[in-house]
Short mmCIF file of C-alpha atoms in Angstrom, two decimals:
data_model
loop_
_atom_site.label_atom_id
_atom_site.label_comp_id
_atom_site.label_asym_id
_atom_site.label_seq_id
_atom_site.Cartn_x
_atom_site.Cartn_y
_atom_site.Cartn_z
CA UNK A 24 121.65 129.34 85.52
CA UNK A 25 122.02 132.36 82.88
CA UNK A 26 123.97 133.59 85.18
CA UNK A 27 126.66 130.84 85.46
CA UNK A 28 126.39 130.68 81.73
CA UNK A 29 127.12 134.33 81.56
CA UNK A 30 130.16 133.35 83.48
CA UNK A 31 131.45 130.44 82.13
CA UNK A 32 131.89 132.19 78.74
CA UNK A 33 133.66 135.37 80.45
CA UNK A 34 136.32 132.32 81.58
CA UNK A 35 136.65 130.86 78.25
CA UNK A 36 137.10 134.63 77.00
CA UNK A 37 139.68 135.01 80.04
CA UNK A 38 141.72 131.78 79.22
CA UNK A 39 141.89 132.70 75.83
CA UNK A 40 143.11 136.62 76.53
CA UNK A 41 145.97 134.33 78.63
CA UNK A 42 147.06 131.87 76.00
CA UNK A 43 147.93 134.57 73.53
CA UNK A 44 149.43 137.29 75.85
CA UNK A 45 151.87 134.48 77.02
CA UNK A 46 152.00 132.78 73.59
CA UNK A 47 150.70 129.82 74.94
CA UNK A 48 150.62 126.93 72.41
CA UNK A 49 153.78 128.18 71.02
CA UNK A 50 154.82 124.54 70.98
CA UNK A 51 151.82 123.04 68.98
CA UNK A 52 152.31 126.18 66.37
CA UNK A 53 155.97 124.82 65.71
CA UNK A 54 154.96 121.33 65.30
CA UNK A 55 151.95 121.90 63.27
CA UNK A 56 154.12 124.39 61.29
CA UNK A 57 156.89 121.96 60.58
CA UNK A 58 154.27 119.67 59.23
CA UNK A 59 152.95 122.34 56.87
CA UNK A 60 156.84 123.44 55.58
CA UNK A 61 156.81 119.25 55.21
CA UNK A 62 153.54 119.25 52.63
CA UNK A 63 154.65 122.76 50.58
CA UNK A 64 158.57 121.21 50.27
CA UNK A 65 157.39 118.01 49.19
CA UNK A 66 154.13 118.29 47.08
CA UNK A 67 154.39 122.50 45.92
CA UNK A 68 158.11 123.83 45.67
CA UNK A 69 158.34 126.45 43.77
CA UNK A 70 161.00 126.80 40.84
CA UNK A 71 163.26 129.49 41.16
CA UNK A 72 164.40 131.17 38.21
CA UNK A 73 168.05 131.76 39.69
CA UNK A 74 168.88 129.10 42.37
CA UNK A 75 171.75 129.26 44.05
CA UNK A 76 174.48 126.71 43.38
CA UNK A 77 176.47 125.69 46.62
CA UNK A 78 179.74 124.62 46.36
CA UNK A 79 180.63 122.18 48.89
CA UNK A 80 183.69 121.25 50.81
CA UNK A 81 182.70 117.29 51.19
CA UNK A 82 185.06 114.21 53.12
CA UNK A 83 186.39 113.87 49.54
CA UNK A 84 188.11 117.25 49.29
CA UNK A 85 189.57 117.18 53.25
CA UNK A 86 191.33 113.55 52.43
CA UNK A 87 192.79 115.09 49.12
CA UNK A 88 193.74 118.34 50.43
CA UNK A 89 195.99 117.15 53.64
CA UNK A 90 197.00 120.69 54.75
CA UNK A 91 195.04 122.36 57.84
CA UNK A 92 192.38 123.98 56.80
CA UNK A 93 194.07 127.44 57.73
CA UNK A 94 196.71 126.94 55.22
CA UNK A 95 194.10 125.87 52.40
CA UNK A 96 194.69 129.40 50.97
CA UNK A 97 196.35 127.84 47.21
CA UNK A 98 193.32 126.15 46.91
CA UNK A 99 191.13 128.54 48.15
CA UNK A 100 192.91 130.63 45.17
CA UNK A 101 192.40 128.03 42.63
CA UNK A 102 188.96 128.01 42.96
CA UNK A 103 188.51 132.06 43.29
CA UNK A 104 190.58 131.55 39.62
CA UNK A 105 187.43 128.95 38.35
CA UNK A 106 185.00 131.41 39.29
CA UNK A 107 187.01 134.96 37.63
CA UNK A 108 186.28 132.33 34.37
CA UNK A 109 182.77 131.02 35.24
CA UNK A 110 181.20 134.62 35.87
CA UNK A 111 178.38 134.19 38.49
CA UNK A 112 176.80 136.95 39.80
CA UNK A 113 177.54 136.77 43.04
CA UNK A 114 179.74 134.59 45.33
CA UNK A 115 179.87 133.70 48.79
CA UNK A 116 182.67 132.39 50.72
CA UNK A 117 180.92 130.93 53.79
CA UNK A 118 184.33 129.23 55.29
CA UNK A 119 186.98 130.05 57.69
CA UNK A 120 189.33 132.94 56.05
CA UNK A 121 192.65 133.60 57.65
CA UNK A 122 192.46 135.82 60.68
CA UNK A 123 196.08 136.41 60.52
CA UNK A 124 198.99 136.48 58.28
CA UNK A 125 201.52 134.16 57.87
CA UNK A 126 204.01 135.94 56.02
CA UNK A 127 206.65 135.80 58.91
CA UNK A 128 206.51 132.13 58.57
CA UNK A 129 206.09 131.49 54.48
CA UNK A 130 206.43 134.60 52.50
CA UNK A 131 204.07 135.09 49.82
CA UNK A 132 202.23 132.96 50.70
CA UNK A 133 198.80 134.56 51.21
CA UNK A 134 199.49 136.74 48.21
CA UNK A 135 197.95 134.77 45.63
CA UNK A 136 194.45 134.54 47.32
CA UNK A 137 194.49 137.65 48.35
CA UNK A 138 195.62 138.80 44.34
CA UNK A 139 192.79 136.75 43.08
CA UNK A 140 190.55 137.89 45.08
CA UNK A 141 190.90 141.44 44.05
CA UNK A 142 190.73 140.09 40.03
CA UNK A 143 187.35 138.09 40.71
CA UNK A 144 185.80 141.76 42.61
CA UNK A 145 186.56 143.57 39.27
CA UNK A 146 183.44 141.80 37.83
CA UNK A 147 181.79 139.77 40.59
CA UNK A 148 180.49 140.72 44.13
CA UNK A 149 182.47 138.91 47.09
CA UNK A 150 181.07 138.34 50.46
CA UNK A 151 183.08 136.76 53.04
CA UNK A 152 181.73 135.47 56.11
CA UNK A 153 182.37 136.42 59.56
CA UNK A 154 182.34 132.53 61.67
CA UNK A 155 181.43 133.48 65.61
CA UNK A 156 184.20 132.55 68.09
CA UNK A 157 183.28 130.15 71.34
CA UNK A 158 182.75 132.92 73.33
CA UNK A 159 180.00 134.20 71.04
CA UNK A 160 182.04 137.32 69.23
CA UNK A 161 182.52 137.41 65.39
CA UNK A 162 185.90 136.14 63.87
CA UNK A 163 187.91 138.95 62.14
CA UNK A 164 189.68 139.11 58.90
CA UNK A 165 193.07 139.53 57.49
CA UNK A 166 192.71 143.27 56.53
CA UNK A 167 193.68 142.09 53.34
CA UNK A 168 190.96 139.66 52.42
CA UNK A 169 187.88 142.61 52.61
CA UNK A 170 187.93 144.98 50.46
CA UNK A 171 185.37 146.96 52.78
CA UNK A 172 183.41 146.26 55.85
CA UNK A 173 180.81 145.80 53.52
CA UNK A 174 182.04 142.65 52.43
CA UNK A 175 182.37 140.68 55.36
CA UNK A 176 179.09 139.58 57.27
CA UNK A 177 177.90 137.22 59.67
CA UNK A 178 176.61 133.56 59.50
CA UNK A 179 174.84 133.55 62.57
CA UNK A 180 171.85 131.57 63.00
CA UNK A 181 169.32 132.22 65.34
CA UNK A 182 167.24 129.25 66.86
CA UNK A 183 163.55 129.39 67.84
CA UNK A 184 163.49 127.33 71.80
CA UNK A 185 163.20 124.14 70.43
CA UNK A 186 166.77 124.65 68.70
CA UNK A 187 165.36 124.34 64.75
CA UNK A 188 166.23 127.13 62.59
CA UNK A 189 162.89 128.65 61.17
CA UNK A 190 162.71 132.51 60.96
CA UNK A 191 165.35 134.67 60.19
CA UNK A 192 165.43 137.91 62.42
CA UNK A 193 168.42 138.59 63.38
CA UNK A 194 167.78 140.59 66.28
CA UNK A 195 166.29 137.52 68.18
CA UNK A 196 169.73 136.54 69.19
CA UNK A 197 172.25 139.32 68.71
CA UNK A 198 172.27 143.06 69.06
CA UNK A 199 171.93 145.68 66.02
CA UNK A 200 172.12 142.88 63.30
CA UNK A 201 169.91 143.91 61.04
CA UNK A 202 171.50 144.10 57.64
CA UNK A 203 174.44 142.73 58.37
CA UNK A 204 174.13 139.10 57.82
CA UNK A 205 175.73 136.95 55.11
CA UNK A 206 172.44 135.92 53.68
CA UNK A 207 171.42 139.95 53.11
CA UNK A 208 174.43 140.79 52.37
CA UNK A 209 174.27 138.27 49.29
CA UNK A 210 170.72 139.22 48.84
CA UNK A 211 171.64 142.82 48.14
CA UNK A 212 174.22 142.53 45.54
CA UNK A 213 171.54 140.63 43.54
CA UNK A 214 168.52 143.78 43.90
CA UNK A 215 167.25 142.69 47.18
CA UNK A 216 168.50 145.72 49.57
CA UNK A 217 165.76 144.83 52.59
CA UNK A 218 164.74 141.71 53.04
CA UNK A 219 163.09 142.22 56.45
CA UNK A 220 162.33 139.62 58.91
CA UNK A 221 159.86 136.49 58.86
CA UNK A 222 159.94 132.73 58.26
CA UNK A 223 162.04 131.07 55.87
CA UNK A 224 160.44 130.01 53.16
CA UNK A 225 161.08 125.99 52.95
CA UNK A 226 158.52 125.55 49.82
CA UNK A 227 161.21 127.24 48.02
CA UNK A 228 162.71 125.54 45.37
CA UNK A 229 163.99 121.80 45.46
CA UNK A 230 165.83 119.63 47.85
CA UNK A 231 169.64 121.96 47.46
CA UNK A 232 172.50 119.69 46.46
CA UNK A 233 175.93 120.76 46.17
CA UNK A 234 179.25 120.72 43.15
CA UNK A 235 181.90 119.15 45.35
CA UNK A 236 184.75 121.09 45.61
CA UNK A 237 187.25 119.20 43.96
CA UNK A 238 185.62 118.65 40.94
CA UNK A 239 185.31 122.69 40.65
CA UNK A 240 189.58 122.30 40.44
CA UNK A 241 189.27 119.59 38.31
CA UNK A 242 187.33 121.57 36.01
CA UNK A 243 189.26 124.72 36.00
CA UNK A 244 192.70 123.08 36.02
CA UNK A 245 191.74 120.56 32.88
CA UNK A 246 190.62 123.68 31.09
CA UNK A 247 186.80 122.46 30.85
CA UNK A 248 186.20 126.73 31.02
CA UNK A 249 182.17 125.54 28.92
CA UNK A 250 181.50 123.48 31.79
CA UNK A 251 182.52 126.02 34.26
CA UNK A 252 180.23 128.32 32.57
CA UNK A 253 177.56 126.13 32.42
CA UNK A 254 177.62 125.63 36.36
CA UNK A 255 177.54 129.06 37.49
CA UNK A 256 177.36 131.35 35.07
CA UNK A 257 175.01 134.46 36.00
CA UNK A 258 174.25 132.67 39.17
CA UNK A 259 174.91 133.03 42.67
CA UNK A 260 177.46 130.94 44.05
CA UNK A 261 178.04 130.03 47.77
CA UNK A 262 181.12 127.78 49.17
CA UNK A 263 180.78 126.27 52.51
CA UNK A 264 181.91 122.87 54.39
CA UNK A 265 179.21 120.42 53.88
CA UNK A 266 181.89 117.49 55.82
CA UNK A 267 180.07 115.74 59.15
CA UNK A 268 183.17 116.74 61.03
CA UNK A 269 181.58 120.27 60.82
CA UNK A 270 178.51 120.81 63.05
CA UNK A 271 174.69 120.42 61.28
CA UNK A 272 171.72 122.45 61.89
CA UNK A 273 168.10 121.20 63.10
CA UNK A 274 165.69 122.08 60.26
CA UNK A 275 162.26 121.83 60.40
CA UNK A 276 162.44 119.70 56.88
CA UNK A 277 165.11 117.59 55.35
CA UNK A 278 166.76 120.04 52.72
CA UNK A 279 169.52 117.84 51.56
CA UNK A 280 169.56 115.93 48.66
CA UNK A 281 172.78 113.91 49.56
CA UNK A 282 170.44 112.97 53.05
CA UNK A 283 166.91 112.89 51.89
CA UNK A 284 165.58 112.09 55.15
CA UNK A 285 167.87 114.24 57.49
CA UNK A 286 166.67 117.18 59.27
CA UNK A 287 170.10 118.20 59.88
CA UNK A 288 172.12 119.74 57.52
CA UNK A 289 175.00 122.05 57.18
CA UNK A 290 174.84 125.43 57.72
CA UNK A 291 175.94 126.35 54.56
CA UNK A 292 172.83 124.78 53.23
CA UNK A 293 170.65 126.76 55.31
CA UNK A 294 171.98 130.27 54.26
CA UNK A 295 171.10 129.14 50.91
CA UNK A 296 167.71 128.56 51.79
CA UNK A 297 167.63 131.64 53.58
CA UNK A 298 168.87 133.34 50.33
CA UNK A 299 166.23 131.48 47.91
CA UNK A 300 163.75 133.01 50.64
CA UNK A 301 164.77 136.73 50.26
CA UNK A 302 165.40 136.37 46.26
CA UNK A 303 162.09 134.48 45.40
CA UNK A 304 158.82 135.27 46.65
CA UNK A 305 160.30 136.65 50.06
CA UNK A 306 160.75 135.66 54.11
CA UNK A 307 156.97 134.75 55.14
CA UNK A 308 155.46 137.04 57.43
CA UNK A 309 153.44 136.16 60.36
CA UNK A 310 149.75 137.11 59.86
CA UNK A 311 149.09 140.41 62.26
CA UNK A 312 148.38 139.69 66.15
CA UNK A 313 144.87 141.00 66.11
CA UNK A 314 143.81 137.98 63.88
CA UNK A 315 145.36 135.64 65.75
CA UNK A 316 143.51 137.22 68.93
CA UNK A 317 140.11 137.00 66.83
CA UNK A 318 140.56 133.76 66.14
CA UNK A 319 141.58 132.84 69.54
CA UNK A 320 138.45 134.37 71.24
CA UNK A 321 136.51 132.94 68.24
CA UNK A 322 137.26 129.86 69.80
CA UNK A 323 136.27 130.33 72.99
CA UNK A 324 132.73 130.61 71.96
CA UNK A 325 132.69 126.13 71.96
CA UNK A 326 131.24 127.37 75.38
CA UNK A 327 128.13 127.95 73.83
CA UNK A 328 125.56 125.33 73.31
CA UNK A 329 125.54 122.08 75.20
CA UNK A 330 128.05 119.23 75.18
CA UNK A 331 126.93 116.68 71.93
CA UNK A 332 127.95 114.81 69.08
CA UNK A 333 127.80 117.45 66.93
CA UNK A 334 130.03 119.83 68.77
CA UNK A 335 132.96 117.18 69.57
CA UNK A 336 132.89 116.47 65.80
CA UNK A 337 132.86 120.34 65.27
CA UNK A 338 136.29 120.34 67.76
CA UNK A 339 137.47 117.30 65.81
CA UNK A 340 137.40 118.78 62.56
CA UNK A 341 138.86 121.95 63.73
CA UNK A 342 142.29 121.19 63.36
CA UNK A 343 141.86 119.92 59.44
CA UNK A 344 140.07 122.85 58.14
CA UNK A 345 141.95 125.40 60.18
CA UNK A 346 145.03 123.26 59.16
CA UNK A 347 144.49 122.75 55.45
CA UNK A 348 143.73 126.75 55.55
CA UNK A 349 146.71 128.12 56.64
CA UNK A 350 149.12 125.40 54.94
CA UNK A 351 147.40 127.75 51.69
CA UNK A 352 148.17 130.78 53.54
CA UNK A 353 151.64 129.52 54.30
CA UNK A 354 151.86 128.56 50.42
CA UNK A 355 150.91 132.69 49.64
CA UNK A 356 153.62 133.70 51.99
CA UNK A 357 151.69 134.39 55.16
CA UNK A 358 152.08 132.37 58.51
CA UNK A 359 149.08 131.62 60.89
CA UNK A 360 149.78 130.13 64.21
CA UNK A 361 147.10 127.87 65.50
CA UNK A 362 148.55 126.59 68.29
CA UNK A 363 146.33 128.99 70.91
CA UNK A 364 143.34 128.71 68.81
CA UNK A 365 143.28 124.96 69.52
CA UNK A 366 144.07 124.99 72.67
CA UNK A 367 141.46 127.49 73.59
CA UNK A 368 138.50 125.59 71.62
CA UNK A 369 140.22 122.67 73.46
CA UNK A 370 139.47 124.36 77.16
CA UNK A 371 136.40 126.12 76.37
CA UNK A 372 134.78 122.36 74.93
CA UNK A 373 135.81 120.80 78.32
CA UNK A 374 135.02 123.14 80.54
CA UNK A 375 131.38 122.81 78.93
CA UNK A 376 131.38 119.34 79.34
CA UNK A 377 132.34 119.58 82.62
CA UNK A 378 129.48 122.48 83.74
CA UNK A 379 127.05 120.34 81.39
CA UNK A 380 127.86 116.78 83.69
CA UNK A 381 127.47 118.61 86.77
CA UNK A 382 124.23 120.34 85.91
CA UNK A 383 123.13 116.78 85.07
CA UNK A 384 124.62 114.94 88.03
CA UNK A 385 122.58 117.94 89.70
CA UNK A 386 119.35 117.77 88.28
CA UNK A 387 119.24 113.70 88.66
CA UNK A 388 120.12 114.22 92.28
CA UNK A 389 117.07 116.77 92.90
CA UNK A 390 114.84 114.45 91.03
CA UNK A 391 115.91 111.67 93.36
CA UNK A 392 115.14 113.73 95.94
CA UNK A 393 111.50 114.90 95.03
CA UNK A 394 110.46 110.93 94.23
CA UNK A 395 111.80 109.93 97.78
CA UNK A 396 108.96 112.11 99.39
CA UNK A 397 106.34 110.00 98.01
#
């Protein structure tokens, strides 16, 4: 019997080795994660001391505004004239910019945006983003809308399997990205040149709301130049379409203030949380493999001892203590998955029960067996 014992344990240690080489559980980390990113965004976000103020492009704005959006470029320059007053520190135009010109068809008319946009770079950092075609390439520019190559950068999102936006590494779904996304390119004009890669941080700040864009006209054209001020000055500023027509992005919490129980948003909303993630306390990394593997073969030892009441409430409180743990790890920046770990505690606690019930079934059927004899 040592022997089998011996054995059984080298299986549990086996199963375990499996479940993390091919990330098994990878599914019951997500879930269990999204939960966690639920607690720390309702019951701990953290205050930033610079959020970032979106300005949205809402149903309101695309009834008042009836041109195409590809001719939108007077309003387009009427805002870029709102922010050369308000002064943030940073602005990000996360819409559809001309690819081409259409000077052949209405002469000058492109040359006020593209004239403004020169006036608002004198003072304030511009970053333009680069929308990704059907076919999976980048959109260009009009030459001249960049002022560099520097300035234009992509809003690609990459999507874990279950299609819910929660890290940001670039390289998980195009080639030689790194530092070339809108979110870092943002990041860097306000001190953050490297970022990295990890989890975005969803305990970061508040539910994100956005200053329709309208109102930002409204504002600049009635002369209200205090209230512009008081919206964005010294902050970083992000435009983007936050409109239903445009498509939303599966988040693993509902971000929106405007939708407070949505877990789709626009994607302008999410490179602002990517932003607050980079510019506050940072992307959370994922705690290093060899404690995950630890922990996984830590949990294979639920082999040991026989099958009782006090081991199945040992496996039942597992989960909570292991849980409420890393939720505070998650809090510190640092991401634990215990998907594997449960799942190997899980198998190693059955197959025990199993070897234990057949050891019994076996021992009751020799007993039976010595009794018939007399």
């Amino acid at each position: 019997r040592h022997f089998q014992l011996s054995l059984g344990m080298v299986l549990c240690l086996l199963a375990a080795l499996l479940l993390w080489s091919m990330q098994g559980g990878d599914g019951l980390s997500r879930k269990i994660l999204d939960r966690q990113f639920s607690v720390l965004h309702e019951h701990a976000a953290r205050p930033l001391s610079r959020d970032v103020v979106v300005v949205g492009i809402d149903e309101a704005s695309l009834r008042k505004f009836r041109e195409p959006f590809a001719l939108w470029h007077p309003h387009l320059e009427r805002f870029l004239r709102a922010m050369v007053v308000a002064e943030p520190v940073v602005v990000g135009l996360d819409v559809e910019l001309p690819e081409h010109s259409y000077q052949s068809l209405l002469p000058g008319y492109e040359d006020g945006l593209i004239q403004t946009l020169r006036e608002l770079r004198v003072h304030t950092p511009v970053v333009l983003a680069r929308k990704p075609n059907p076919d999976g390439s980048l959109r260009t520019l009009l030459a001249a809308m960049a002022a560099s190559d520097e300035e234009a950068a992509s809003v690609v999102l990459c999507l874990d399997p279950d299609g819910v936006v929660r890290r940001f590494d670039p390289n998980r779904c195009t080639v030689n990205a790194q530092g070339t996304t809108f979110a870092e390119r943002i990041a860097a004009r306000l001190g953050v040149a490297h970022p990295g890669t990890g989890l975005v941080d969803f305990g970061a700040g508040e539910k994100l709301d956005f200053i329709p864009f309208d109102s930002v006209l409204e504002w600049h054209a009635r002369g209200e130049m205090a209230r512009l001020r008081a919206a964005f000055s010294g902050k970083p500023v992000l435009l983007g379409v936050v409109s239903a027509r445009e498509a939303m992005v599966n988040v693993p919490v509902p971000l929106a203030v405007r939708a407070p129980m949505a877990r789709q948003v626009p994607e302008v909303l999410v490179q602002a949380q990517i932003l607050r993630s980079m510019t506050g306390a940072g992307l959370v990394r994922e705690a290093p493999a060899w404690v995950a593997l630890i922990m996984v073969f830590a949990a294979a030892l639920f082999w040991i001892g026989r099958s009782g009441w006090v081991k199945l409430l040992a496996l039942a409180a597992m989960p909570l203590v292991l849980g409420l743990g890393s939720t505070w790890l998650l809090g510190q920046g640092v991401y634990l998955p215990l998907g594997a770990v449960l799942l190997s505690a899980l198998f190693a606690f059955l197959v025990r029960l199993g070897y234990d019930a057949v050891q019994q079934m076996r021992d009751r059927s020799n007993l039976r067996a010595l009794f018939d004899s007399y």
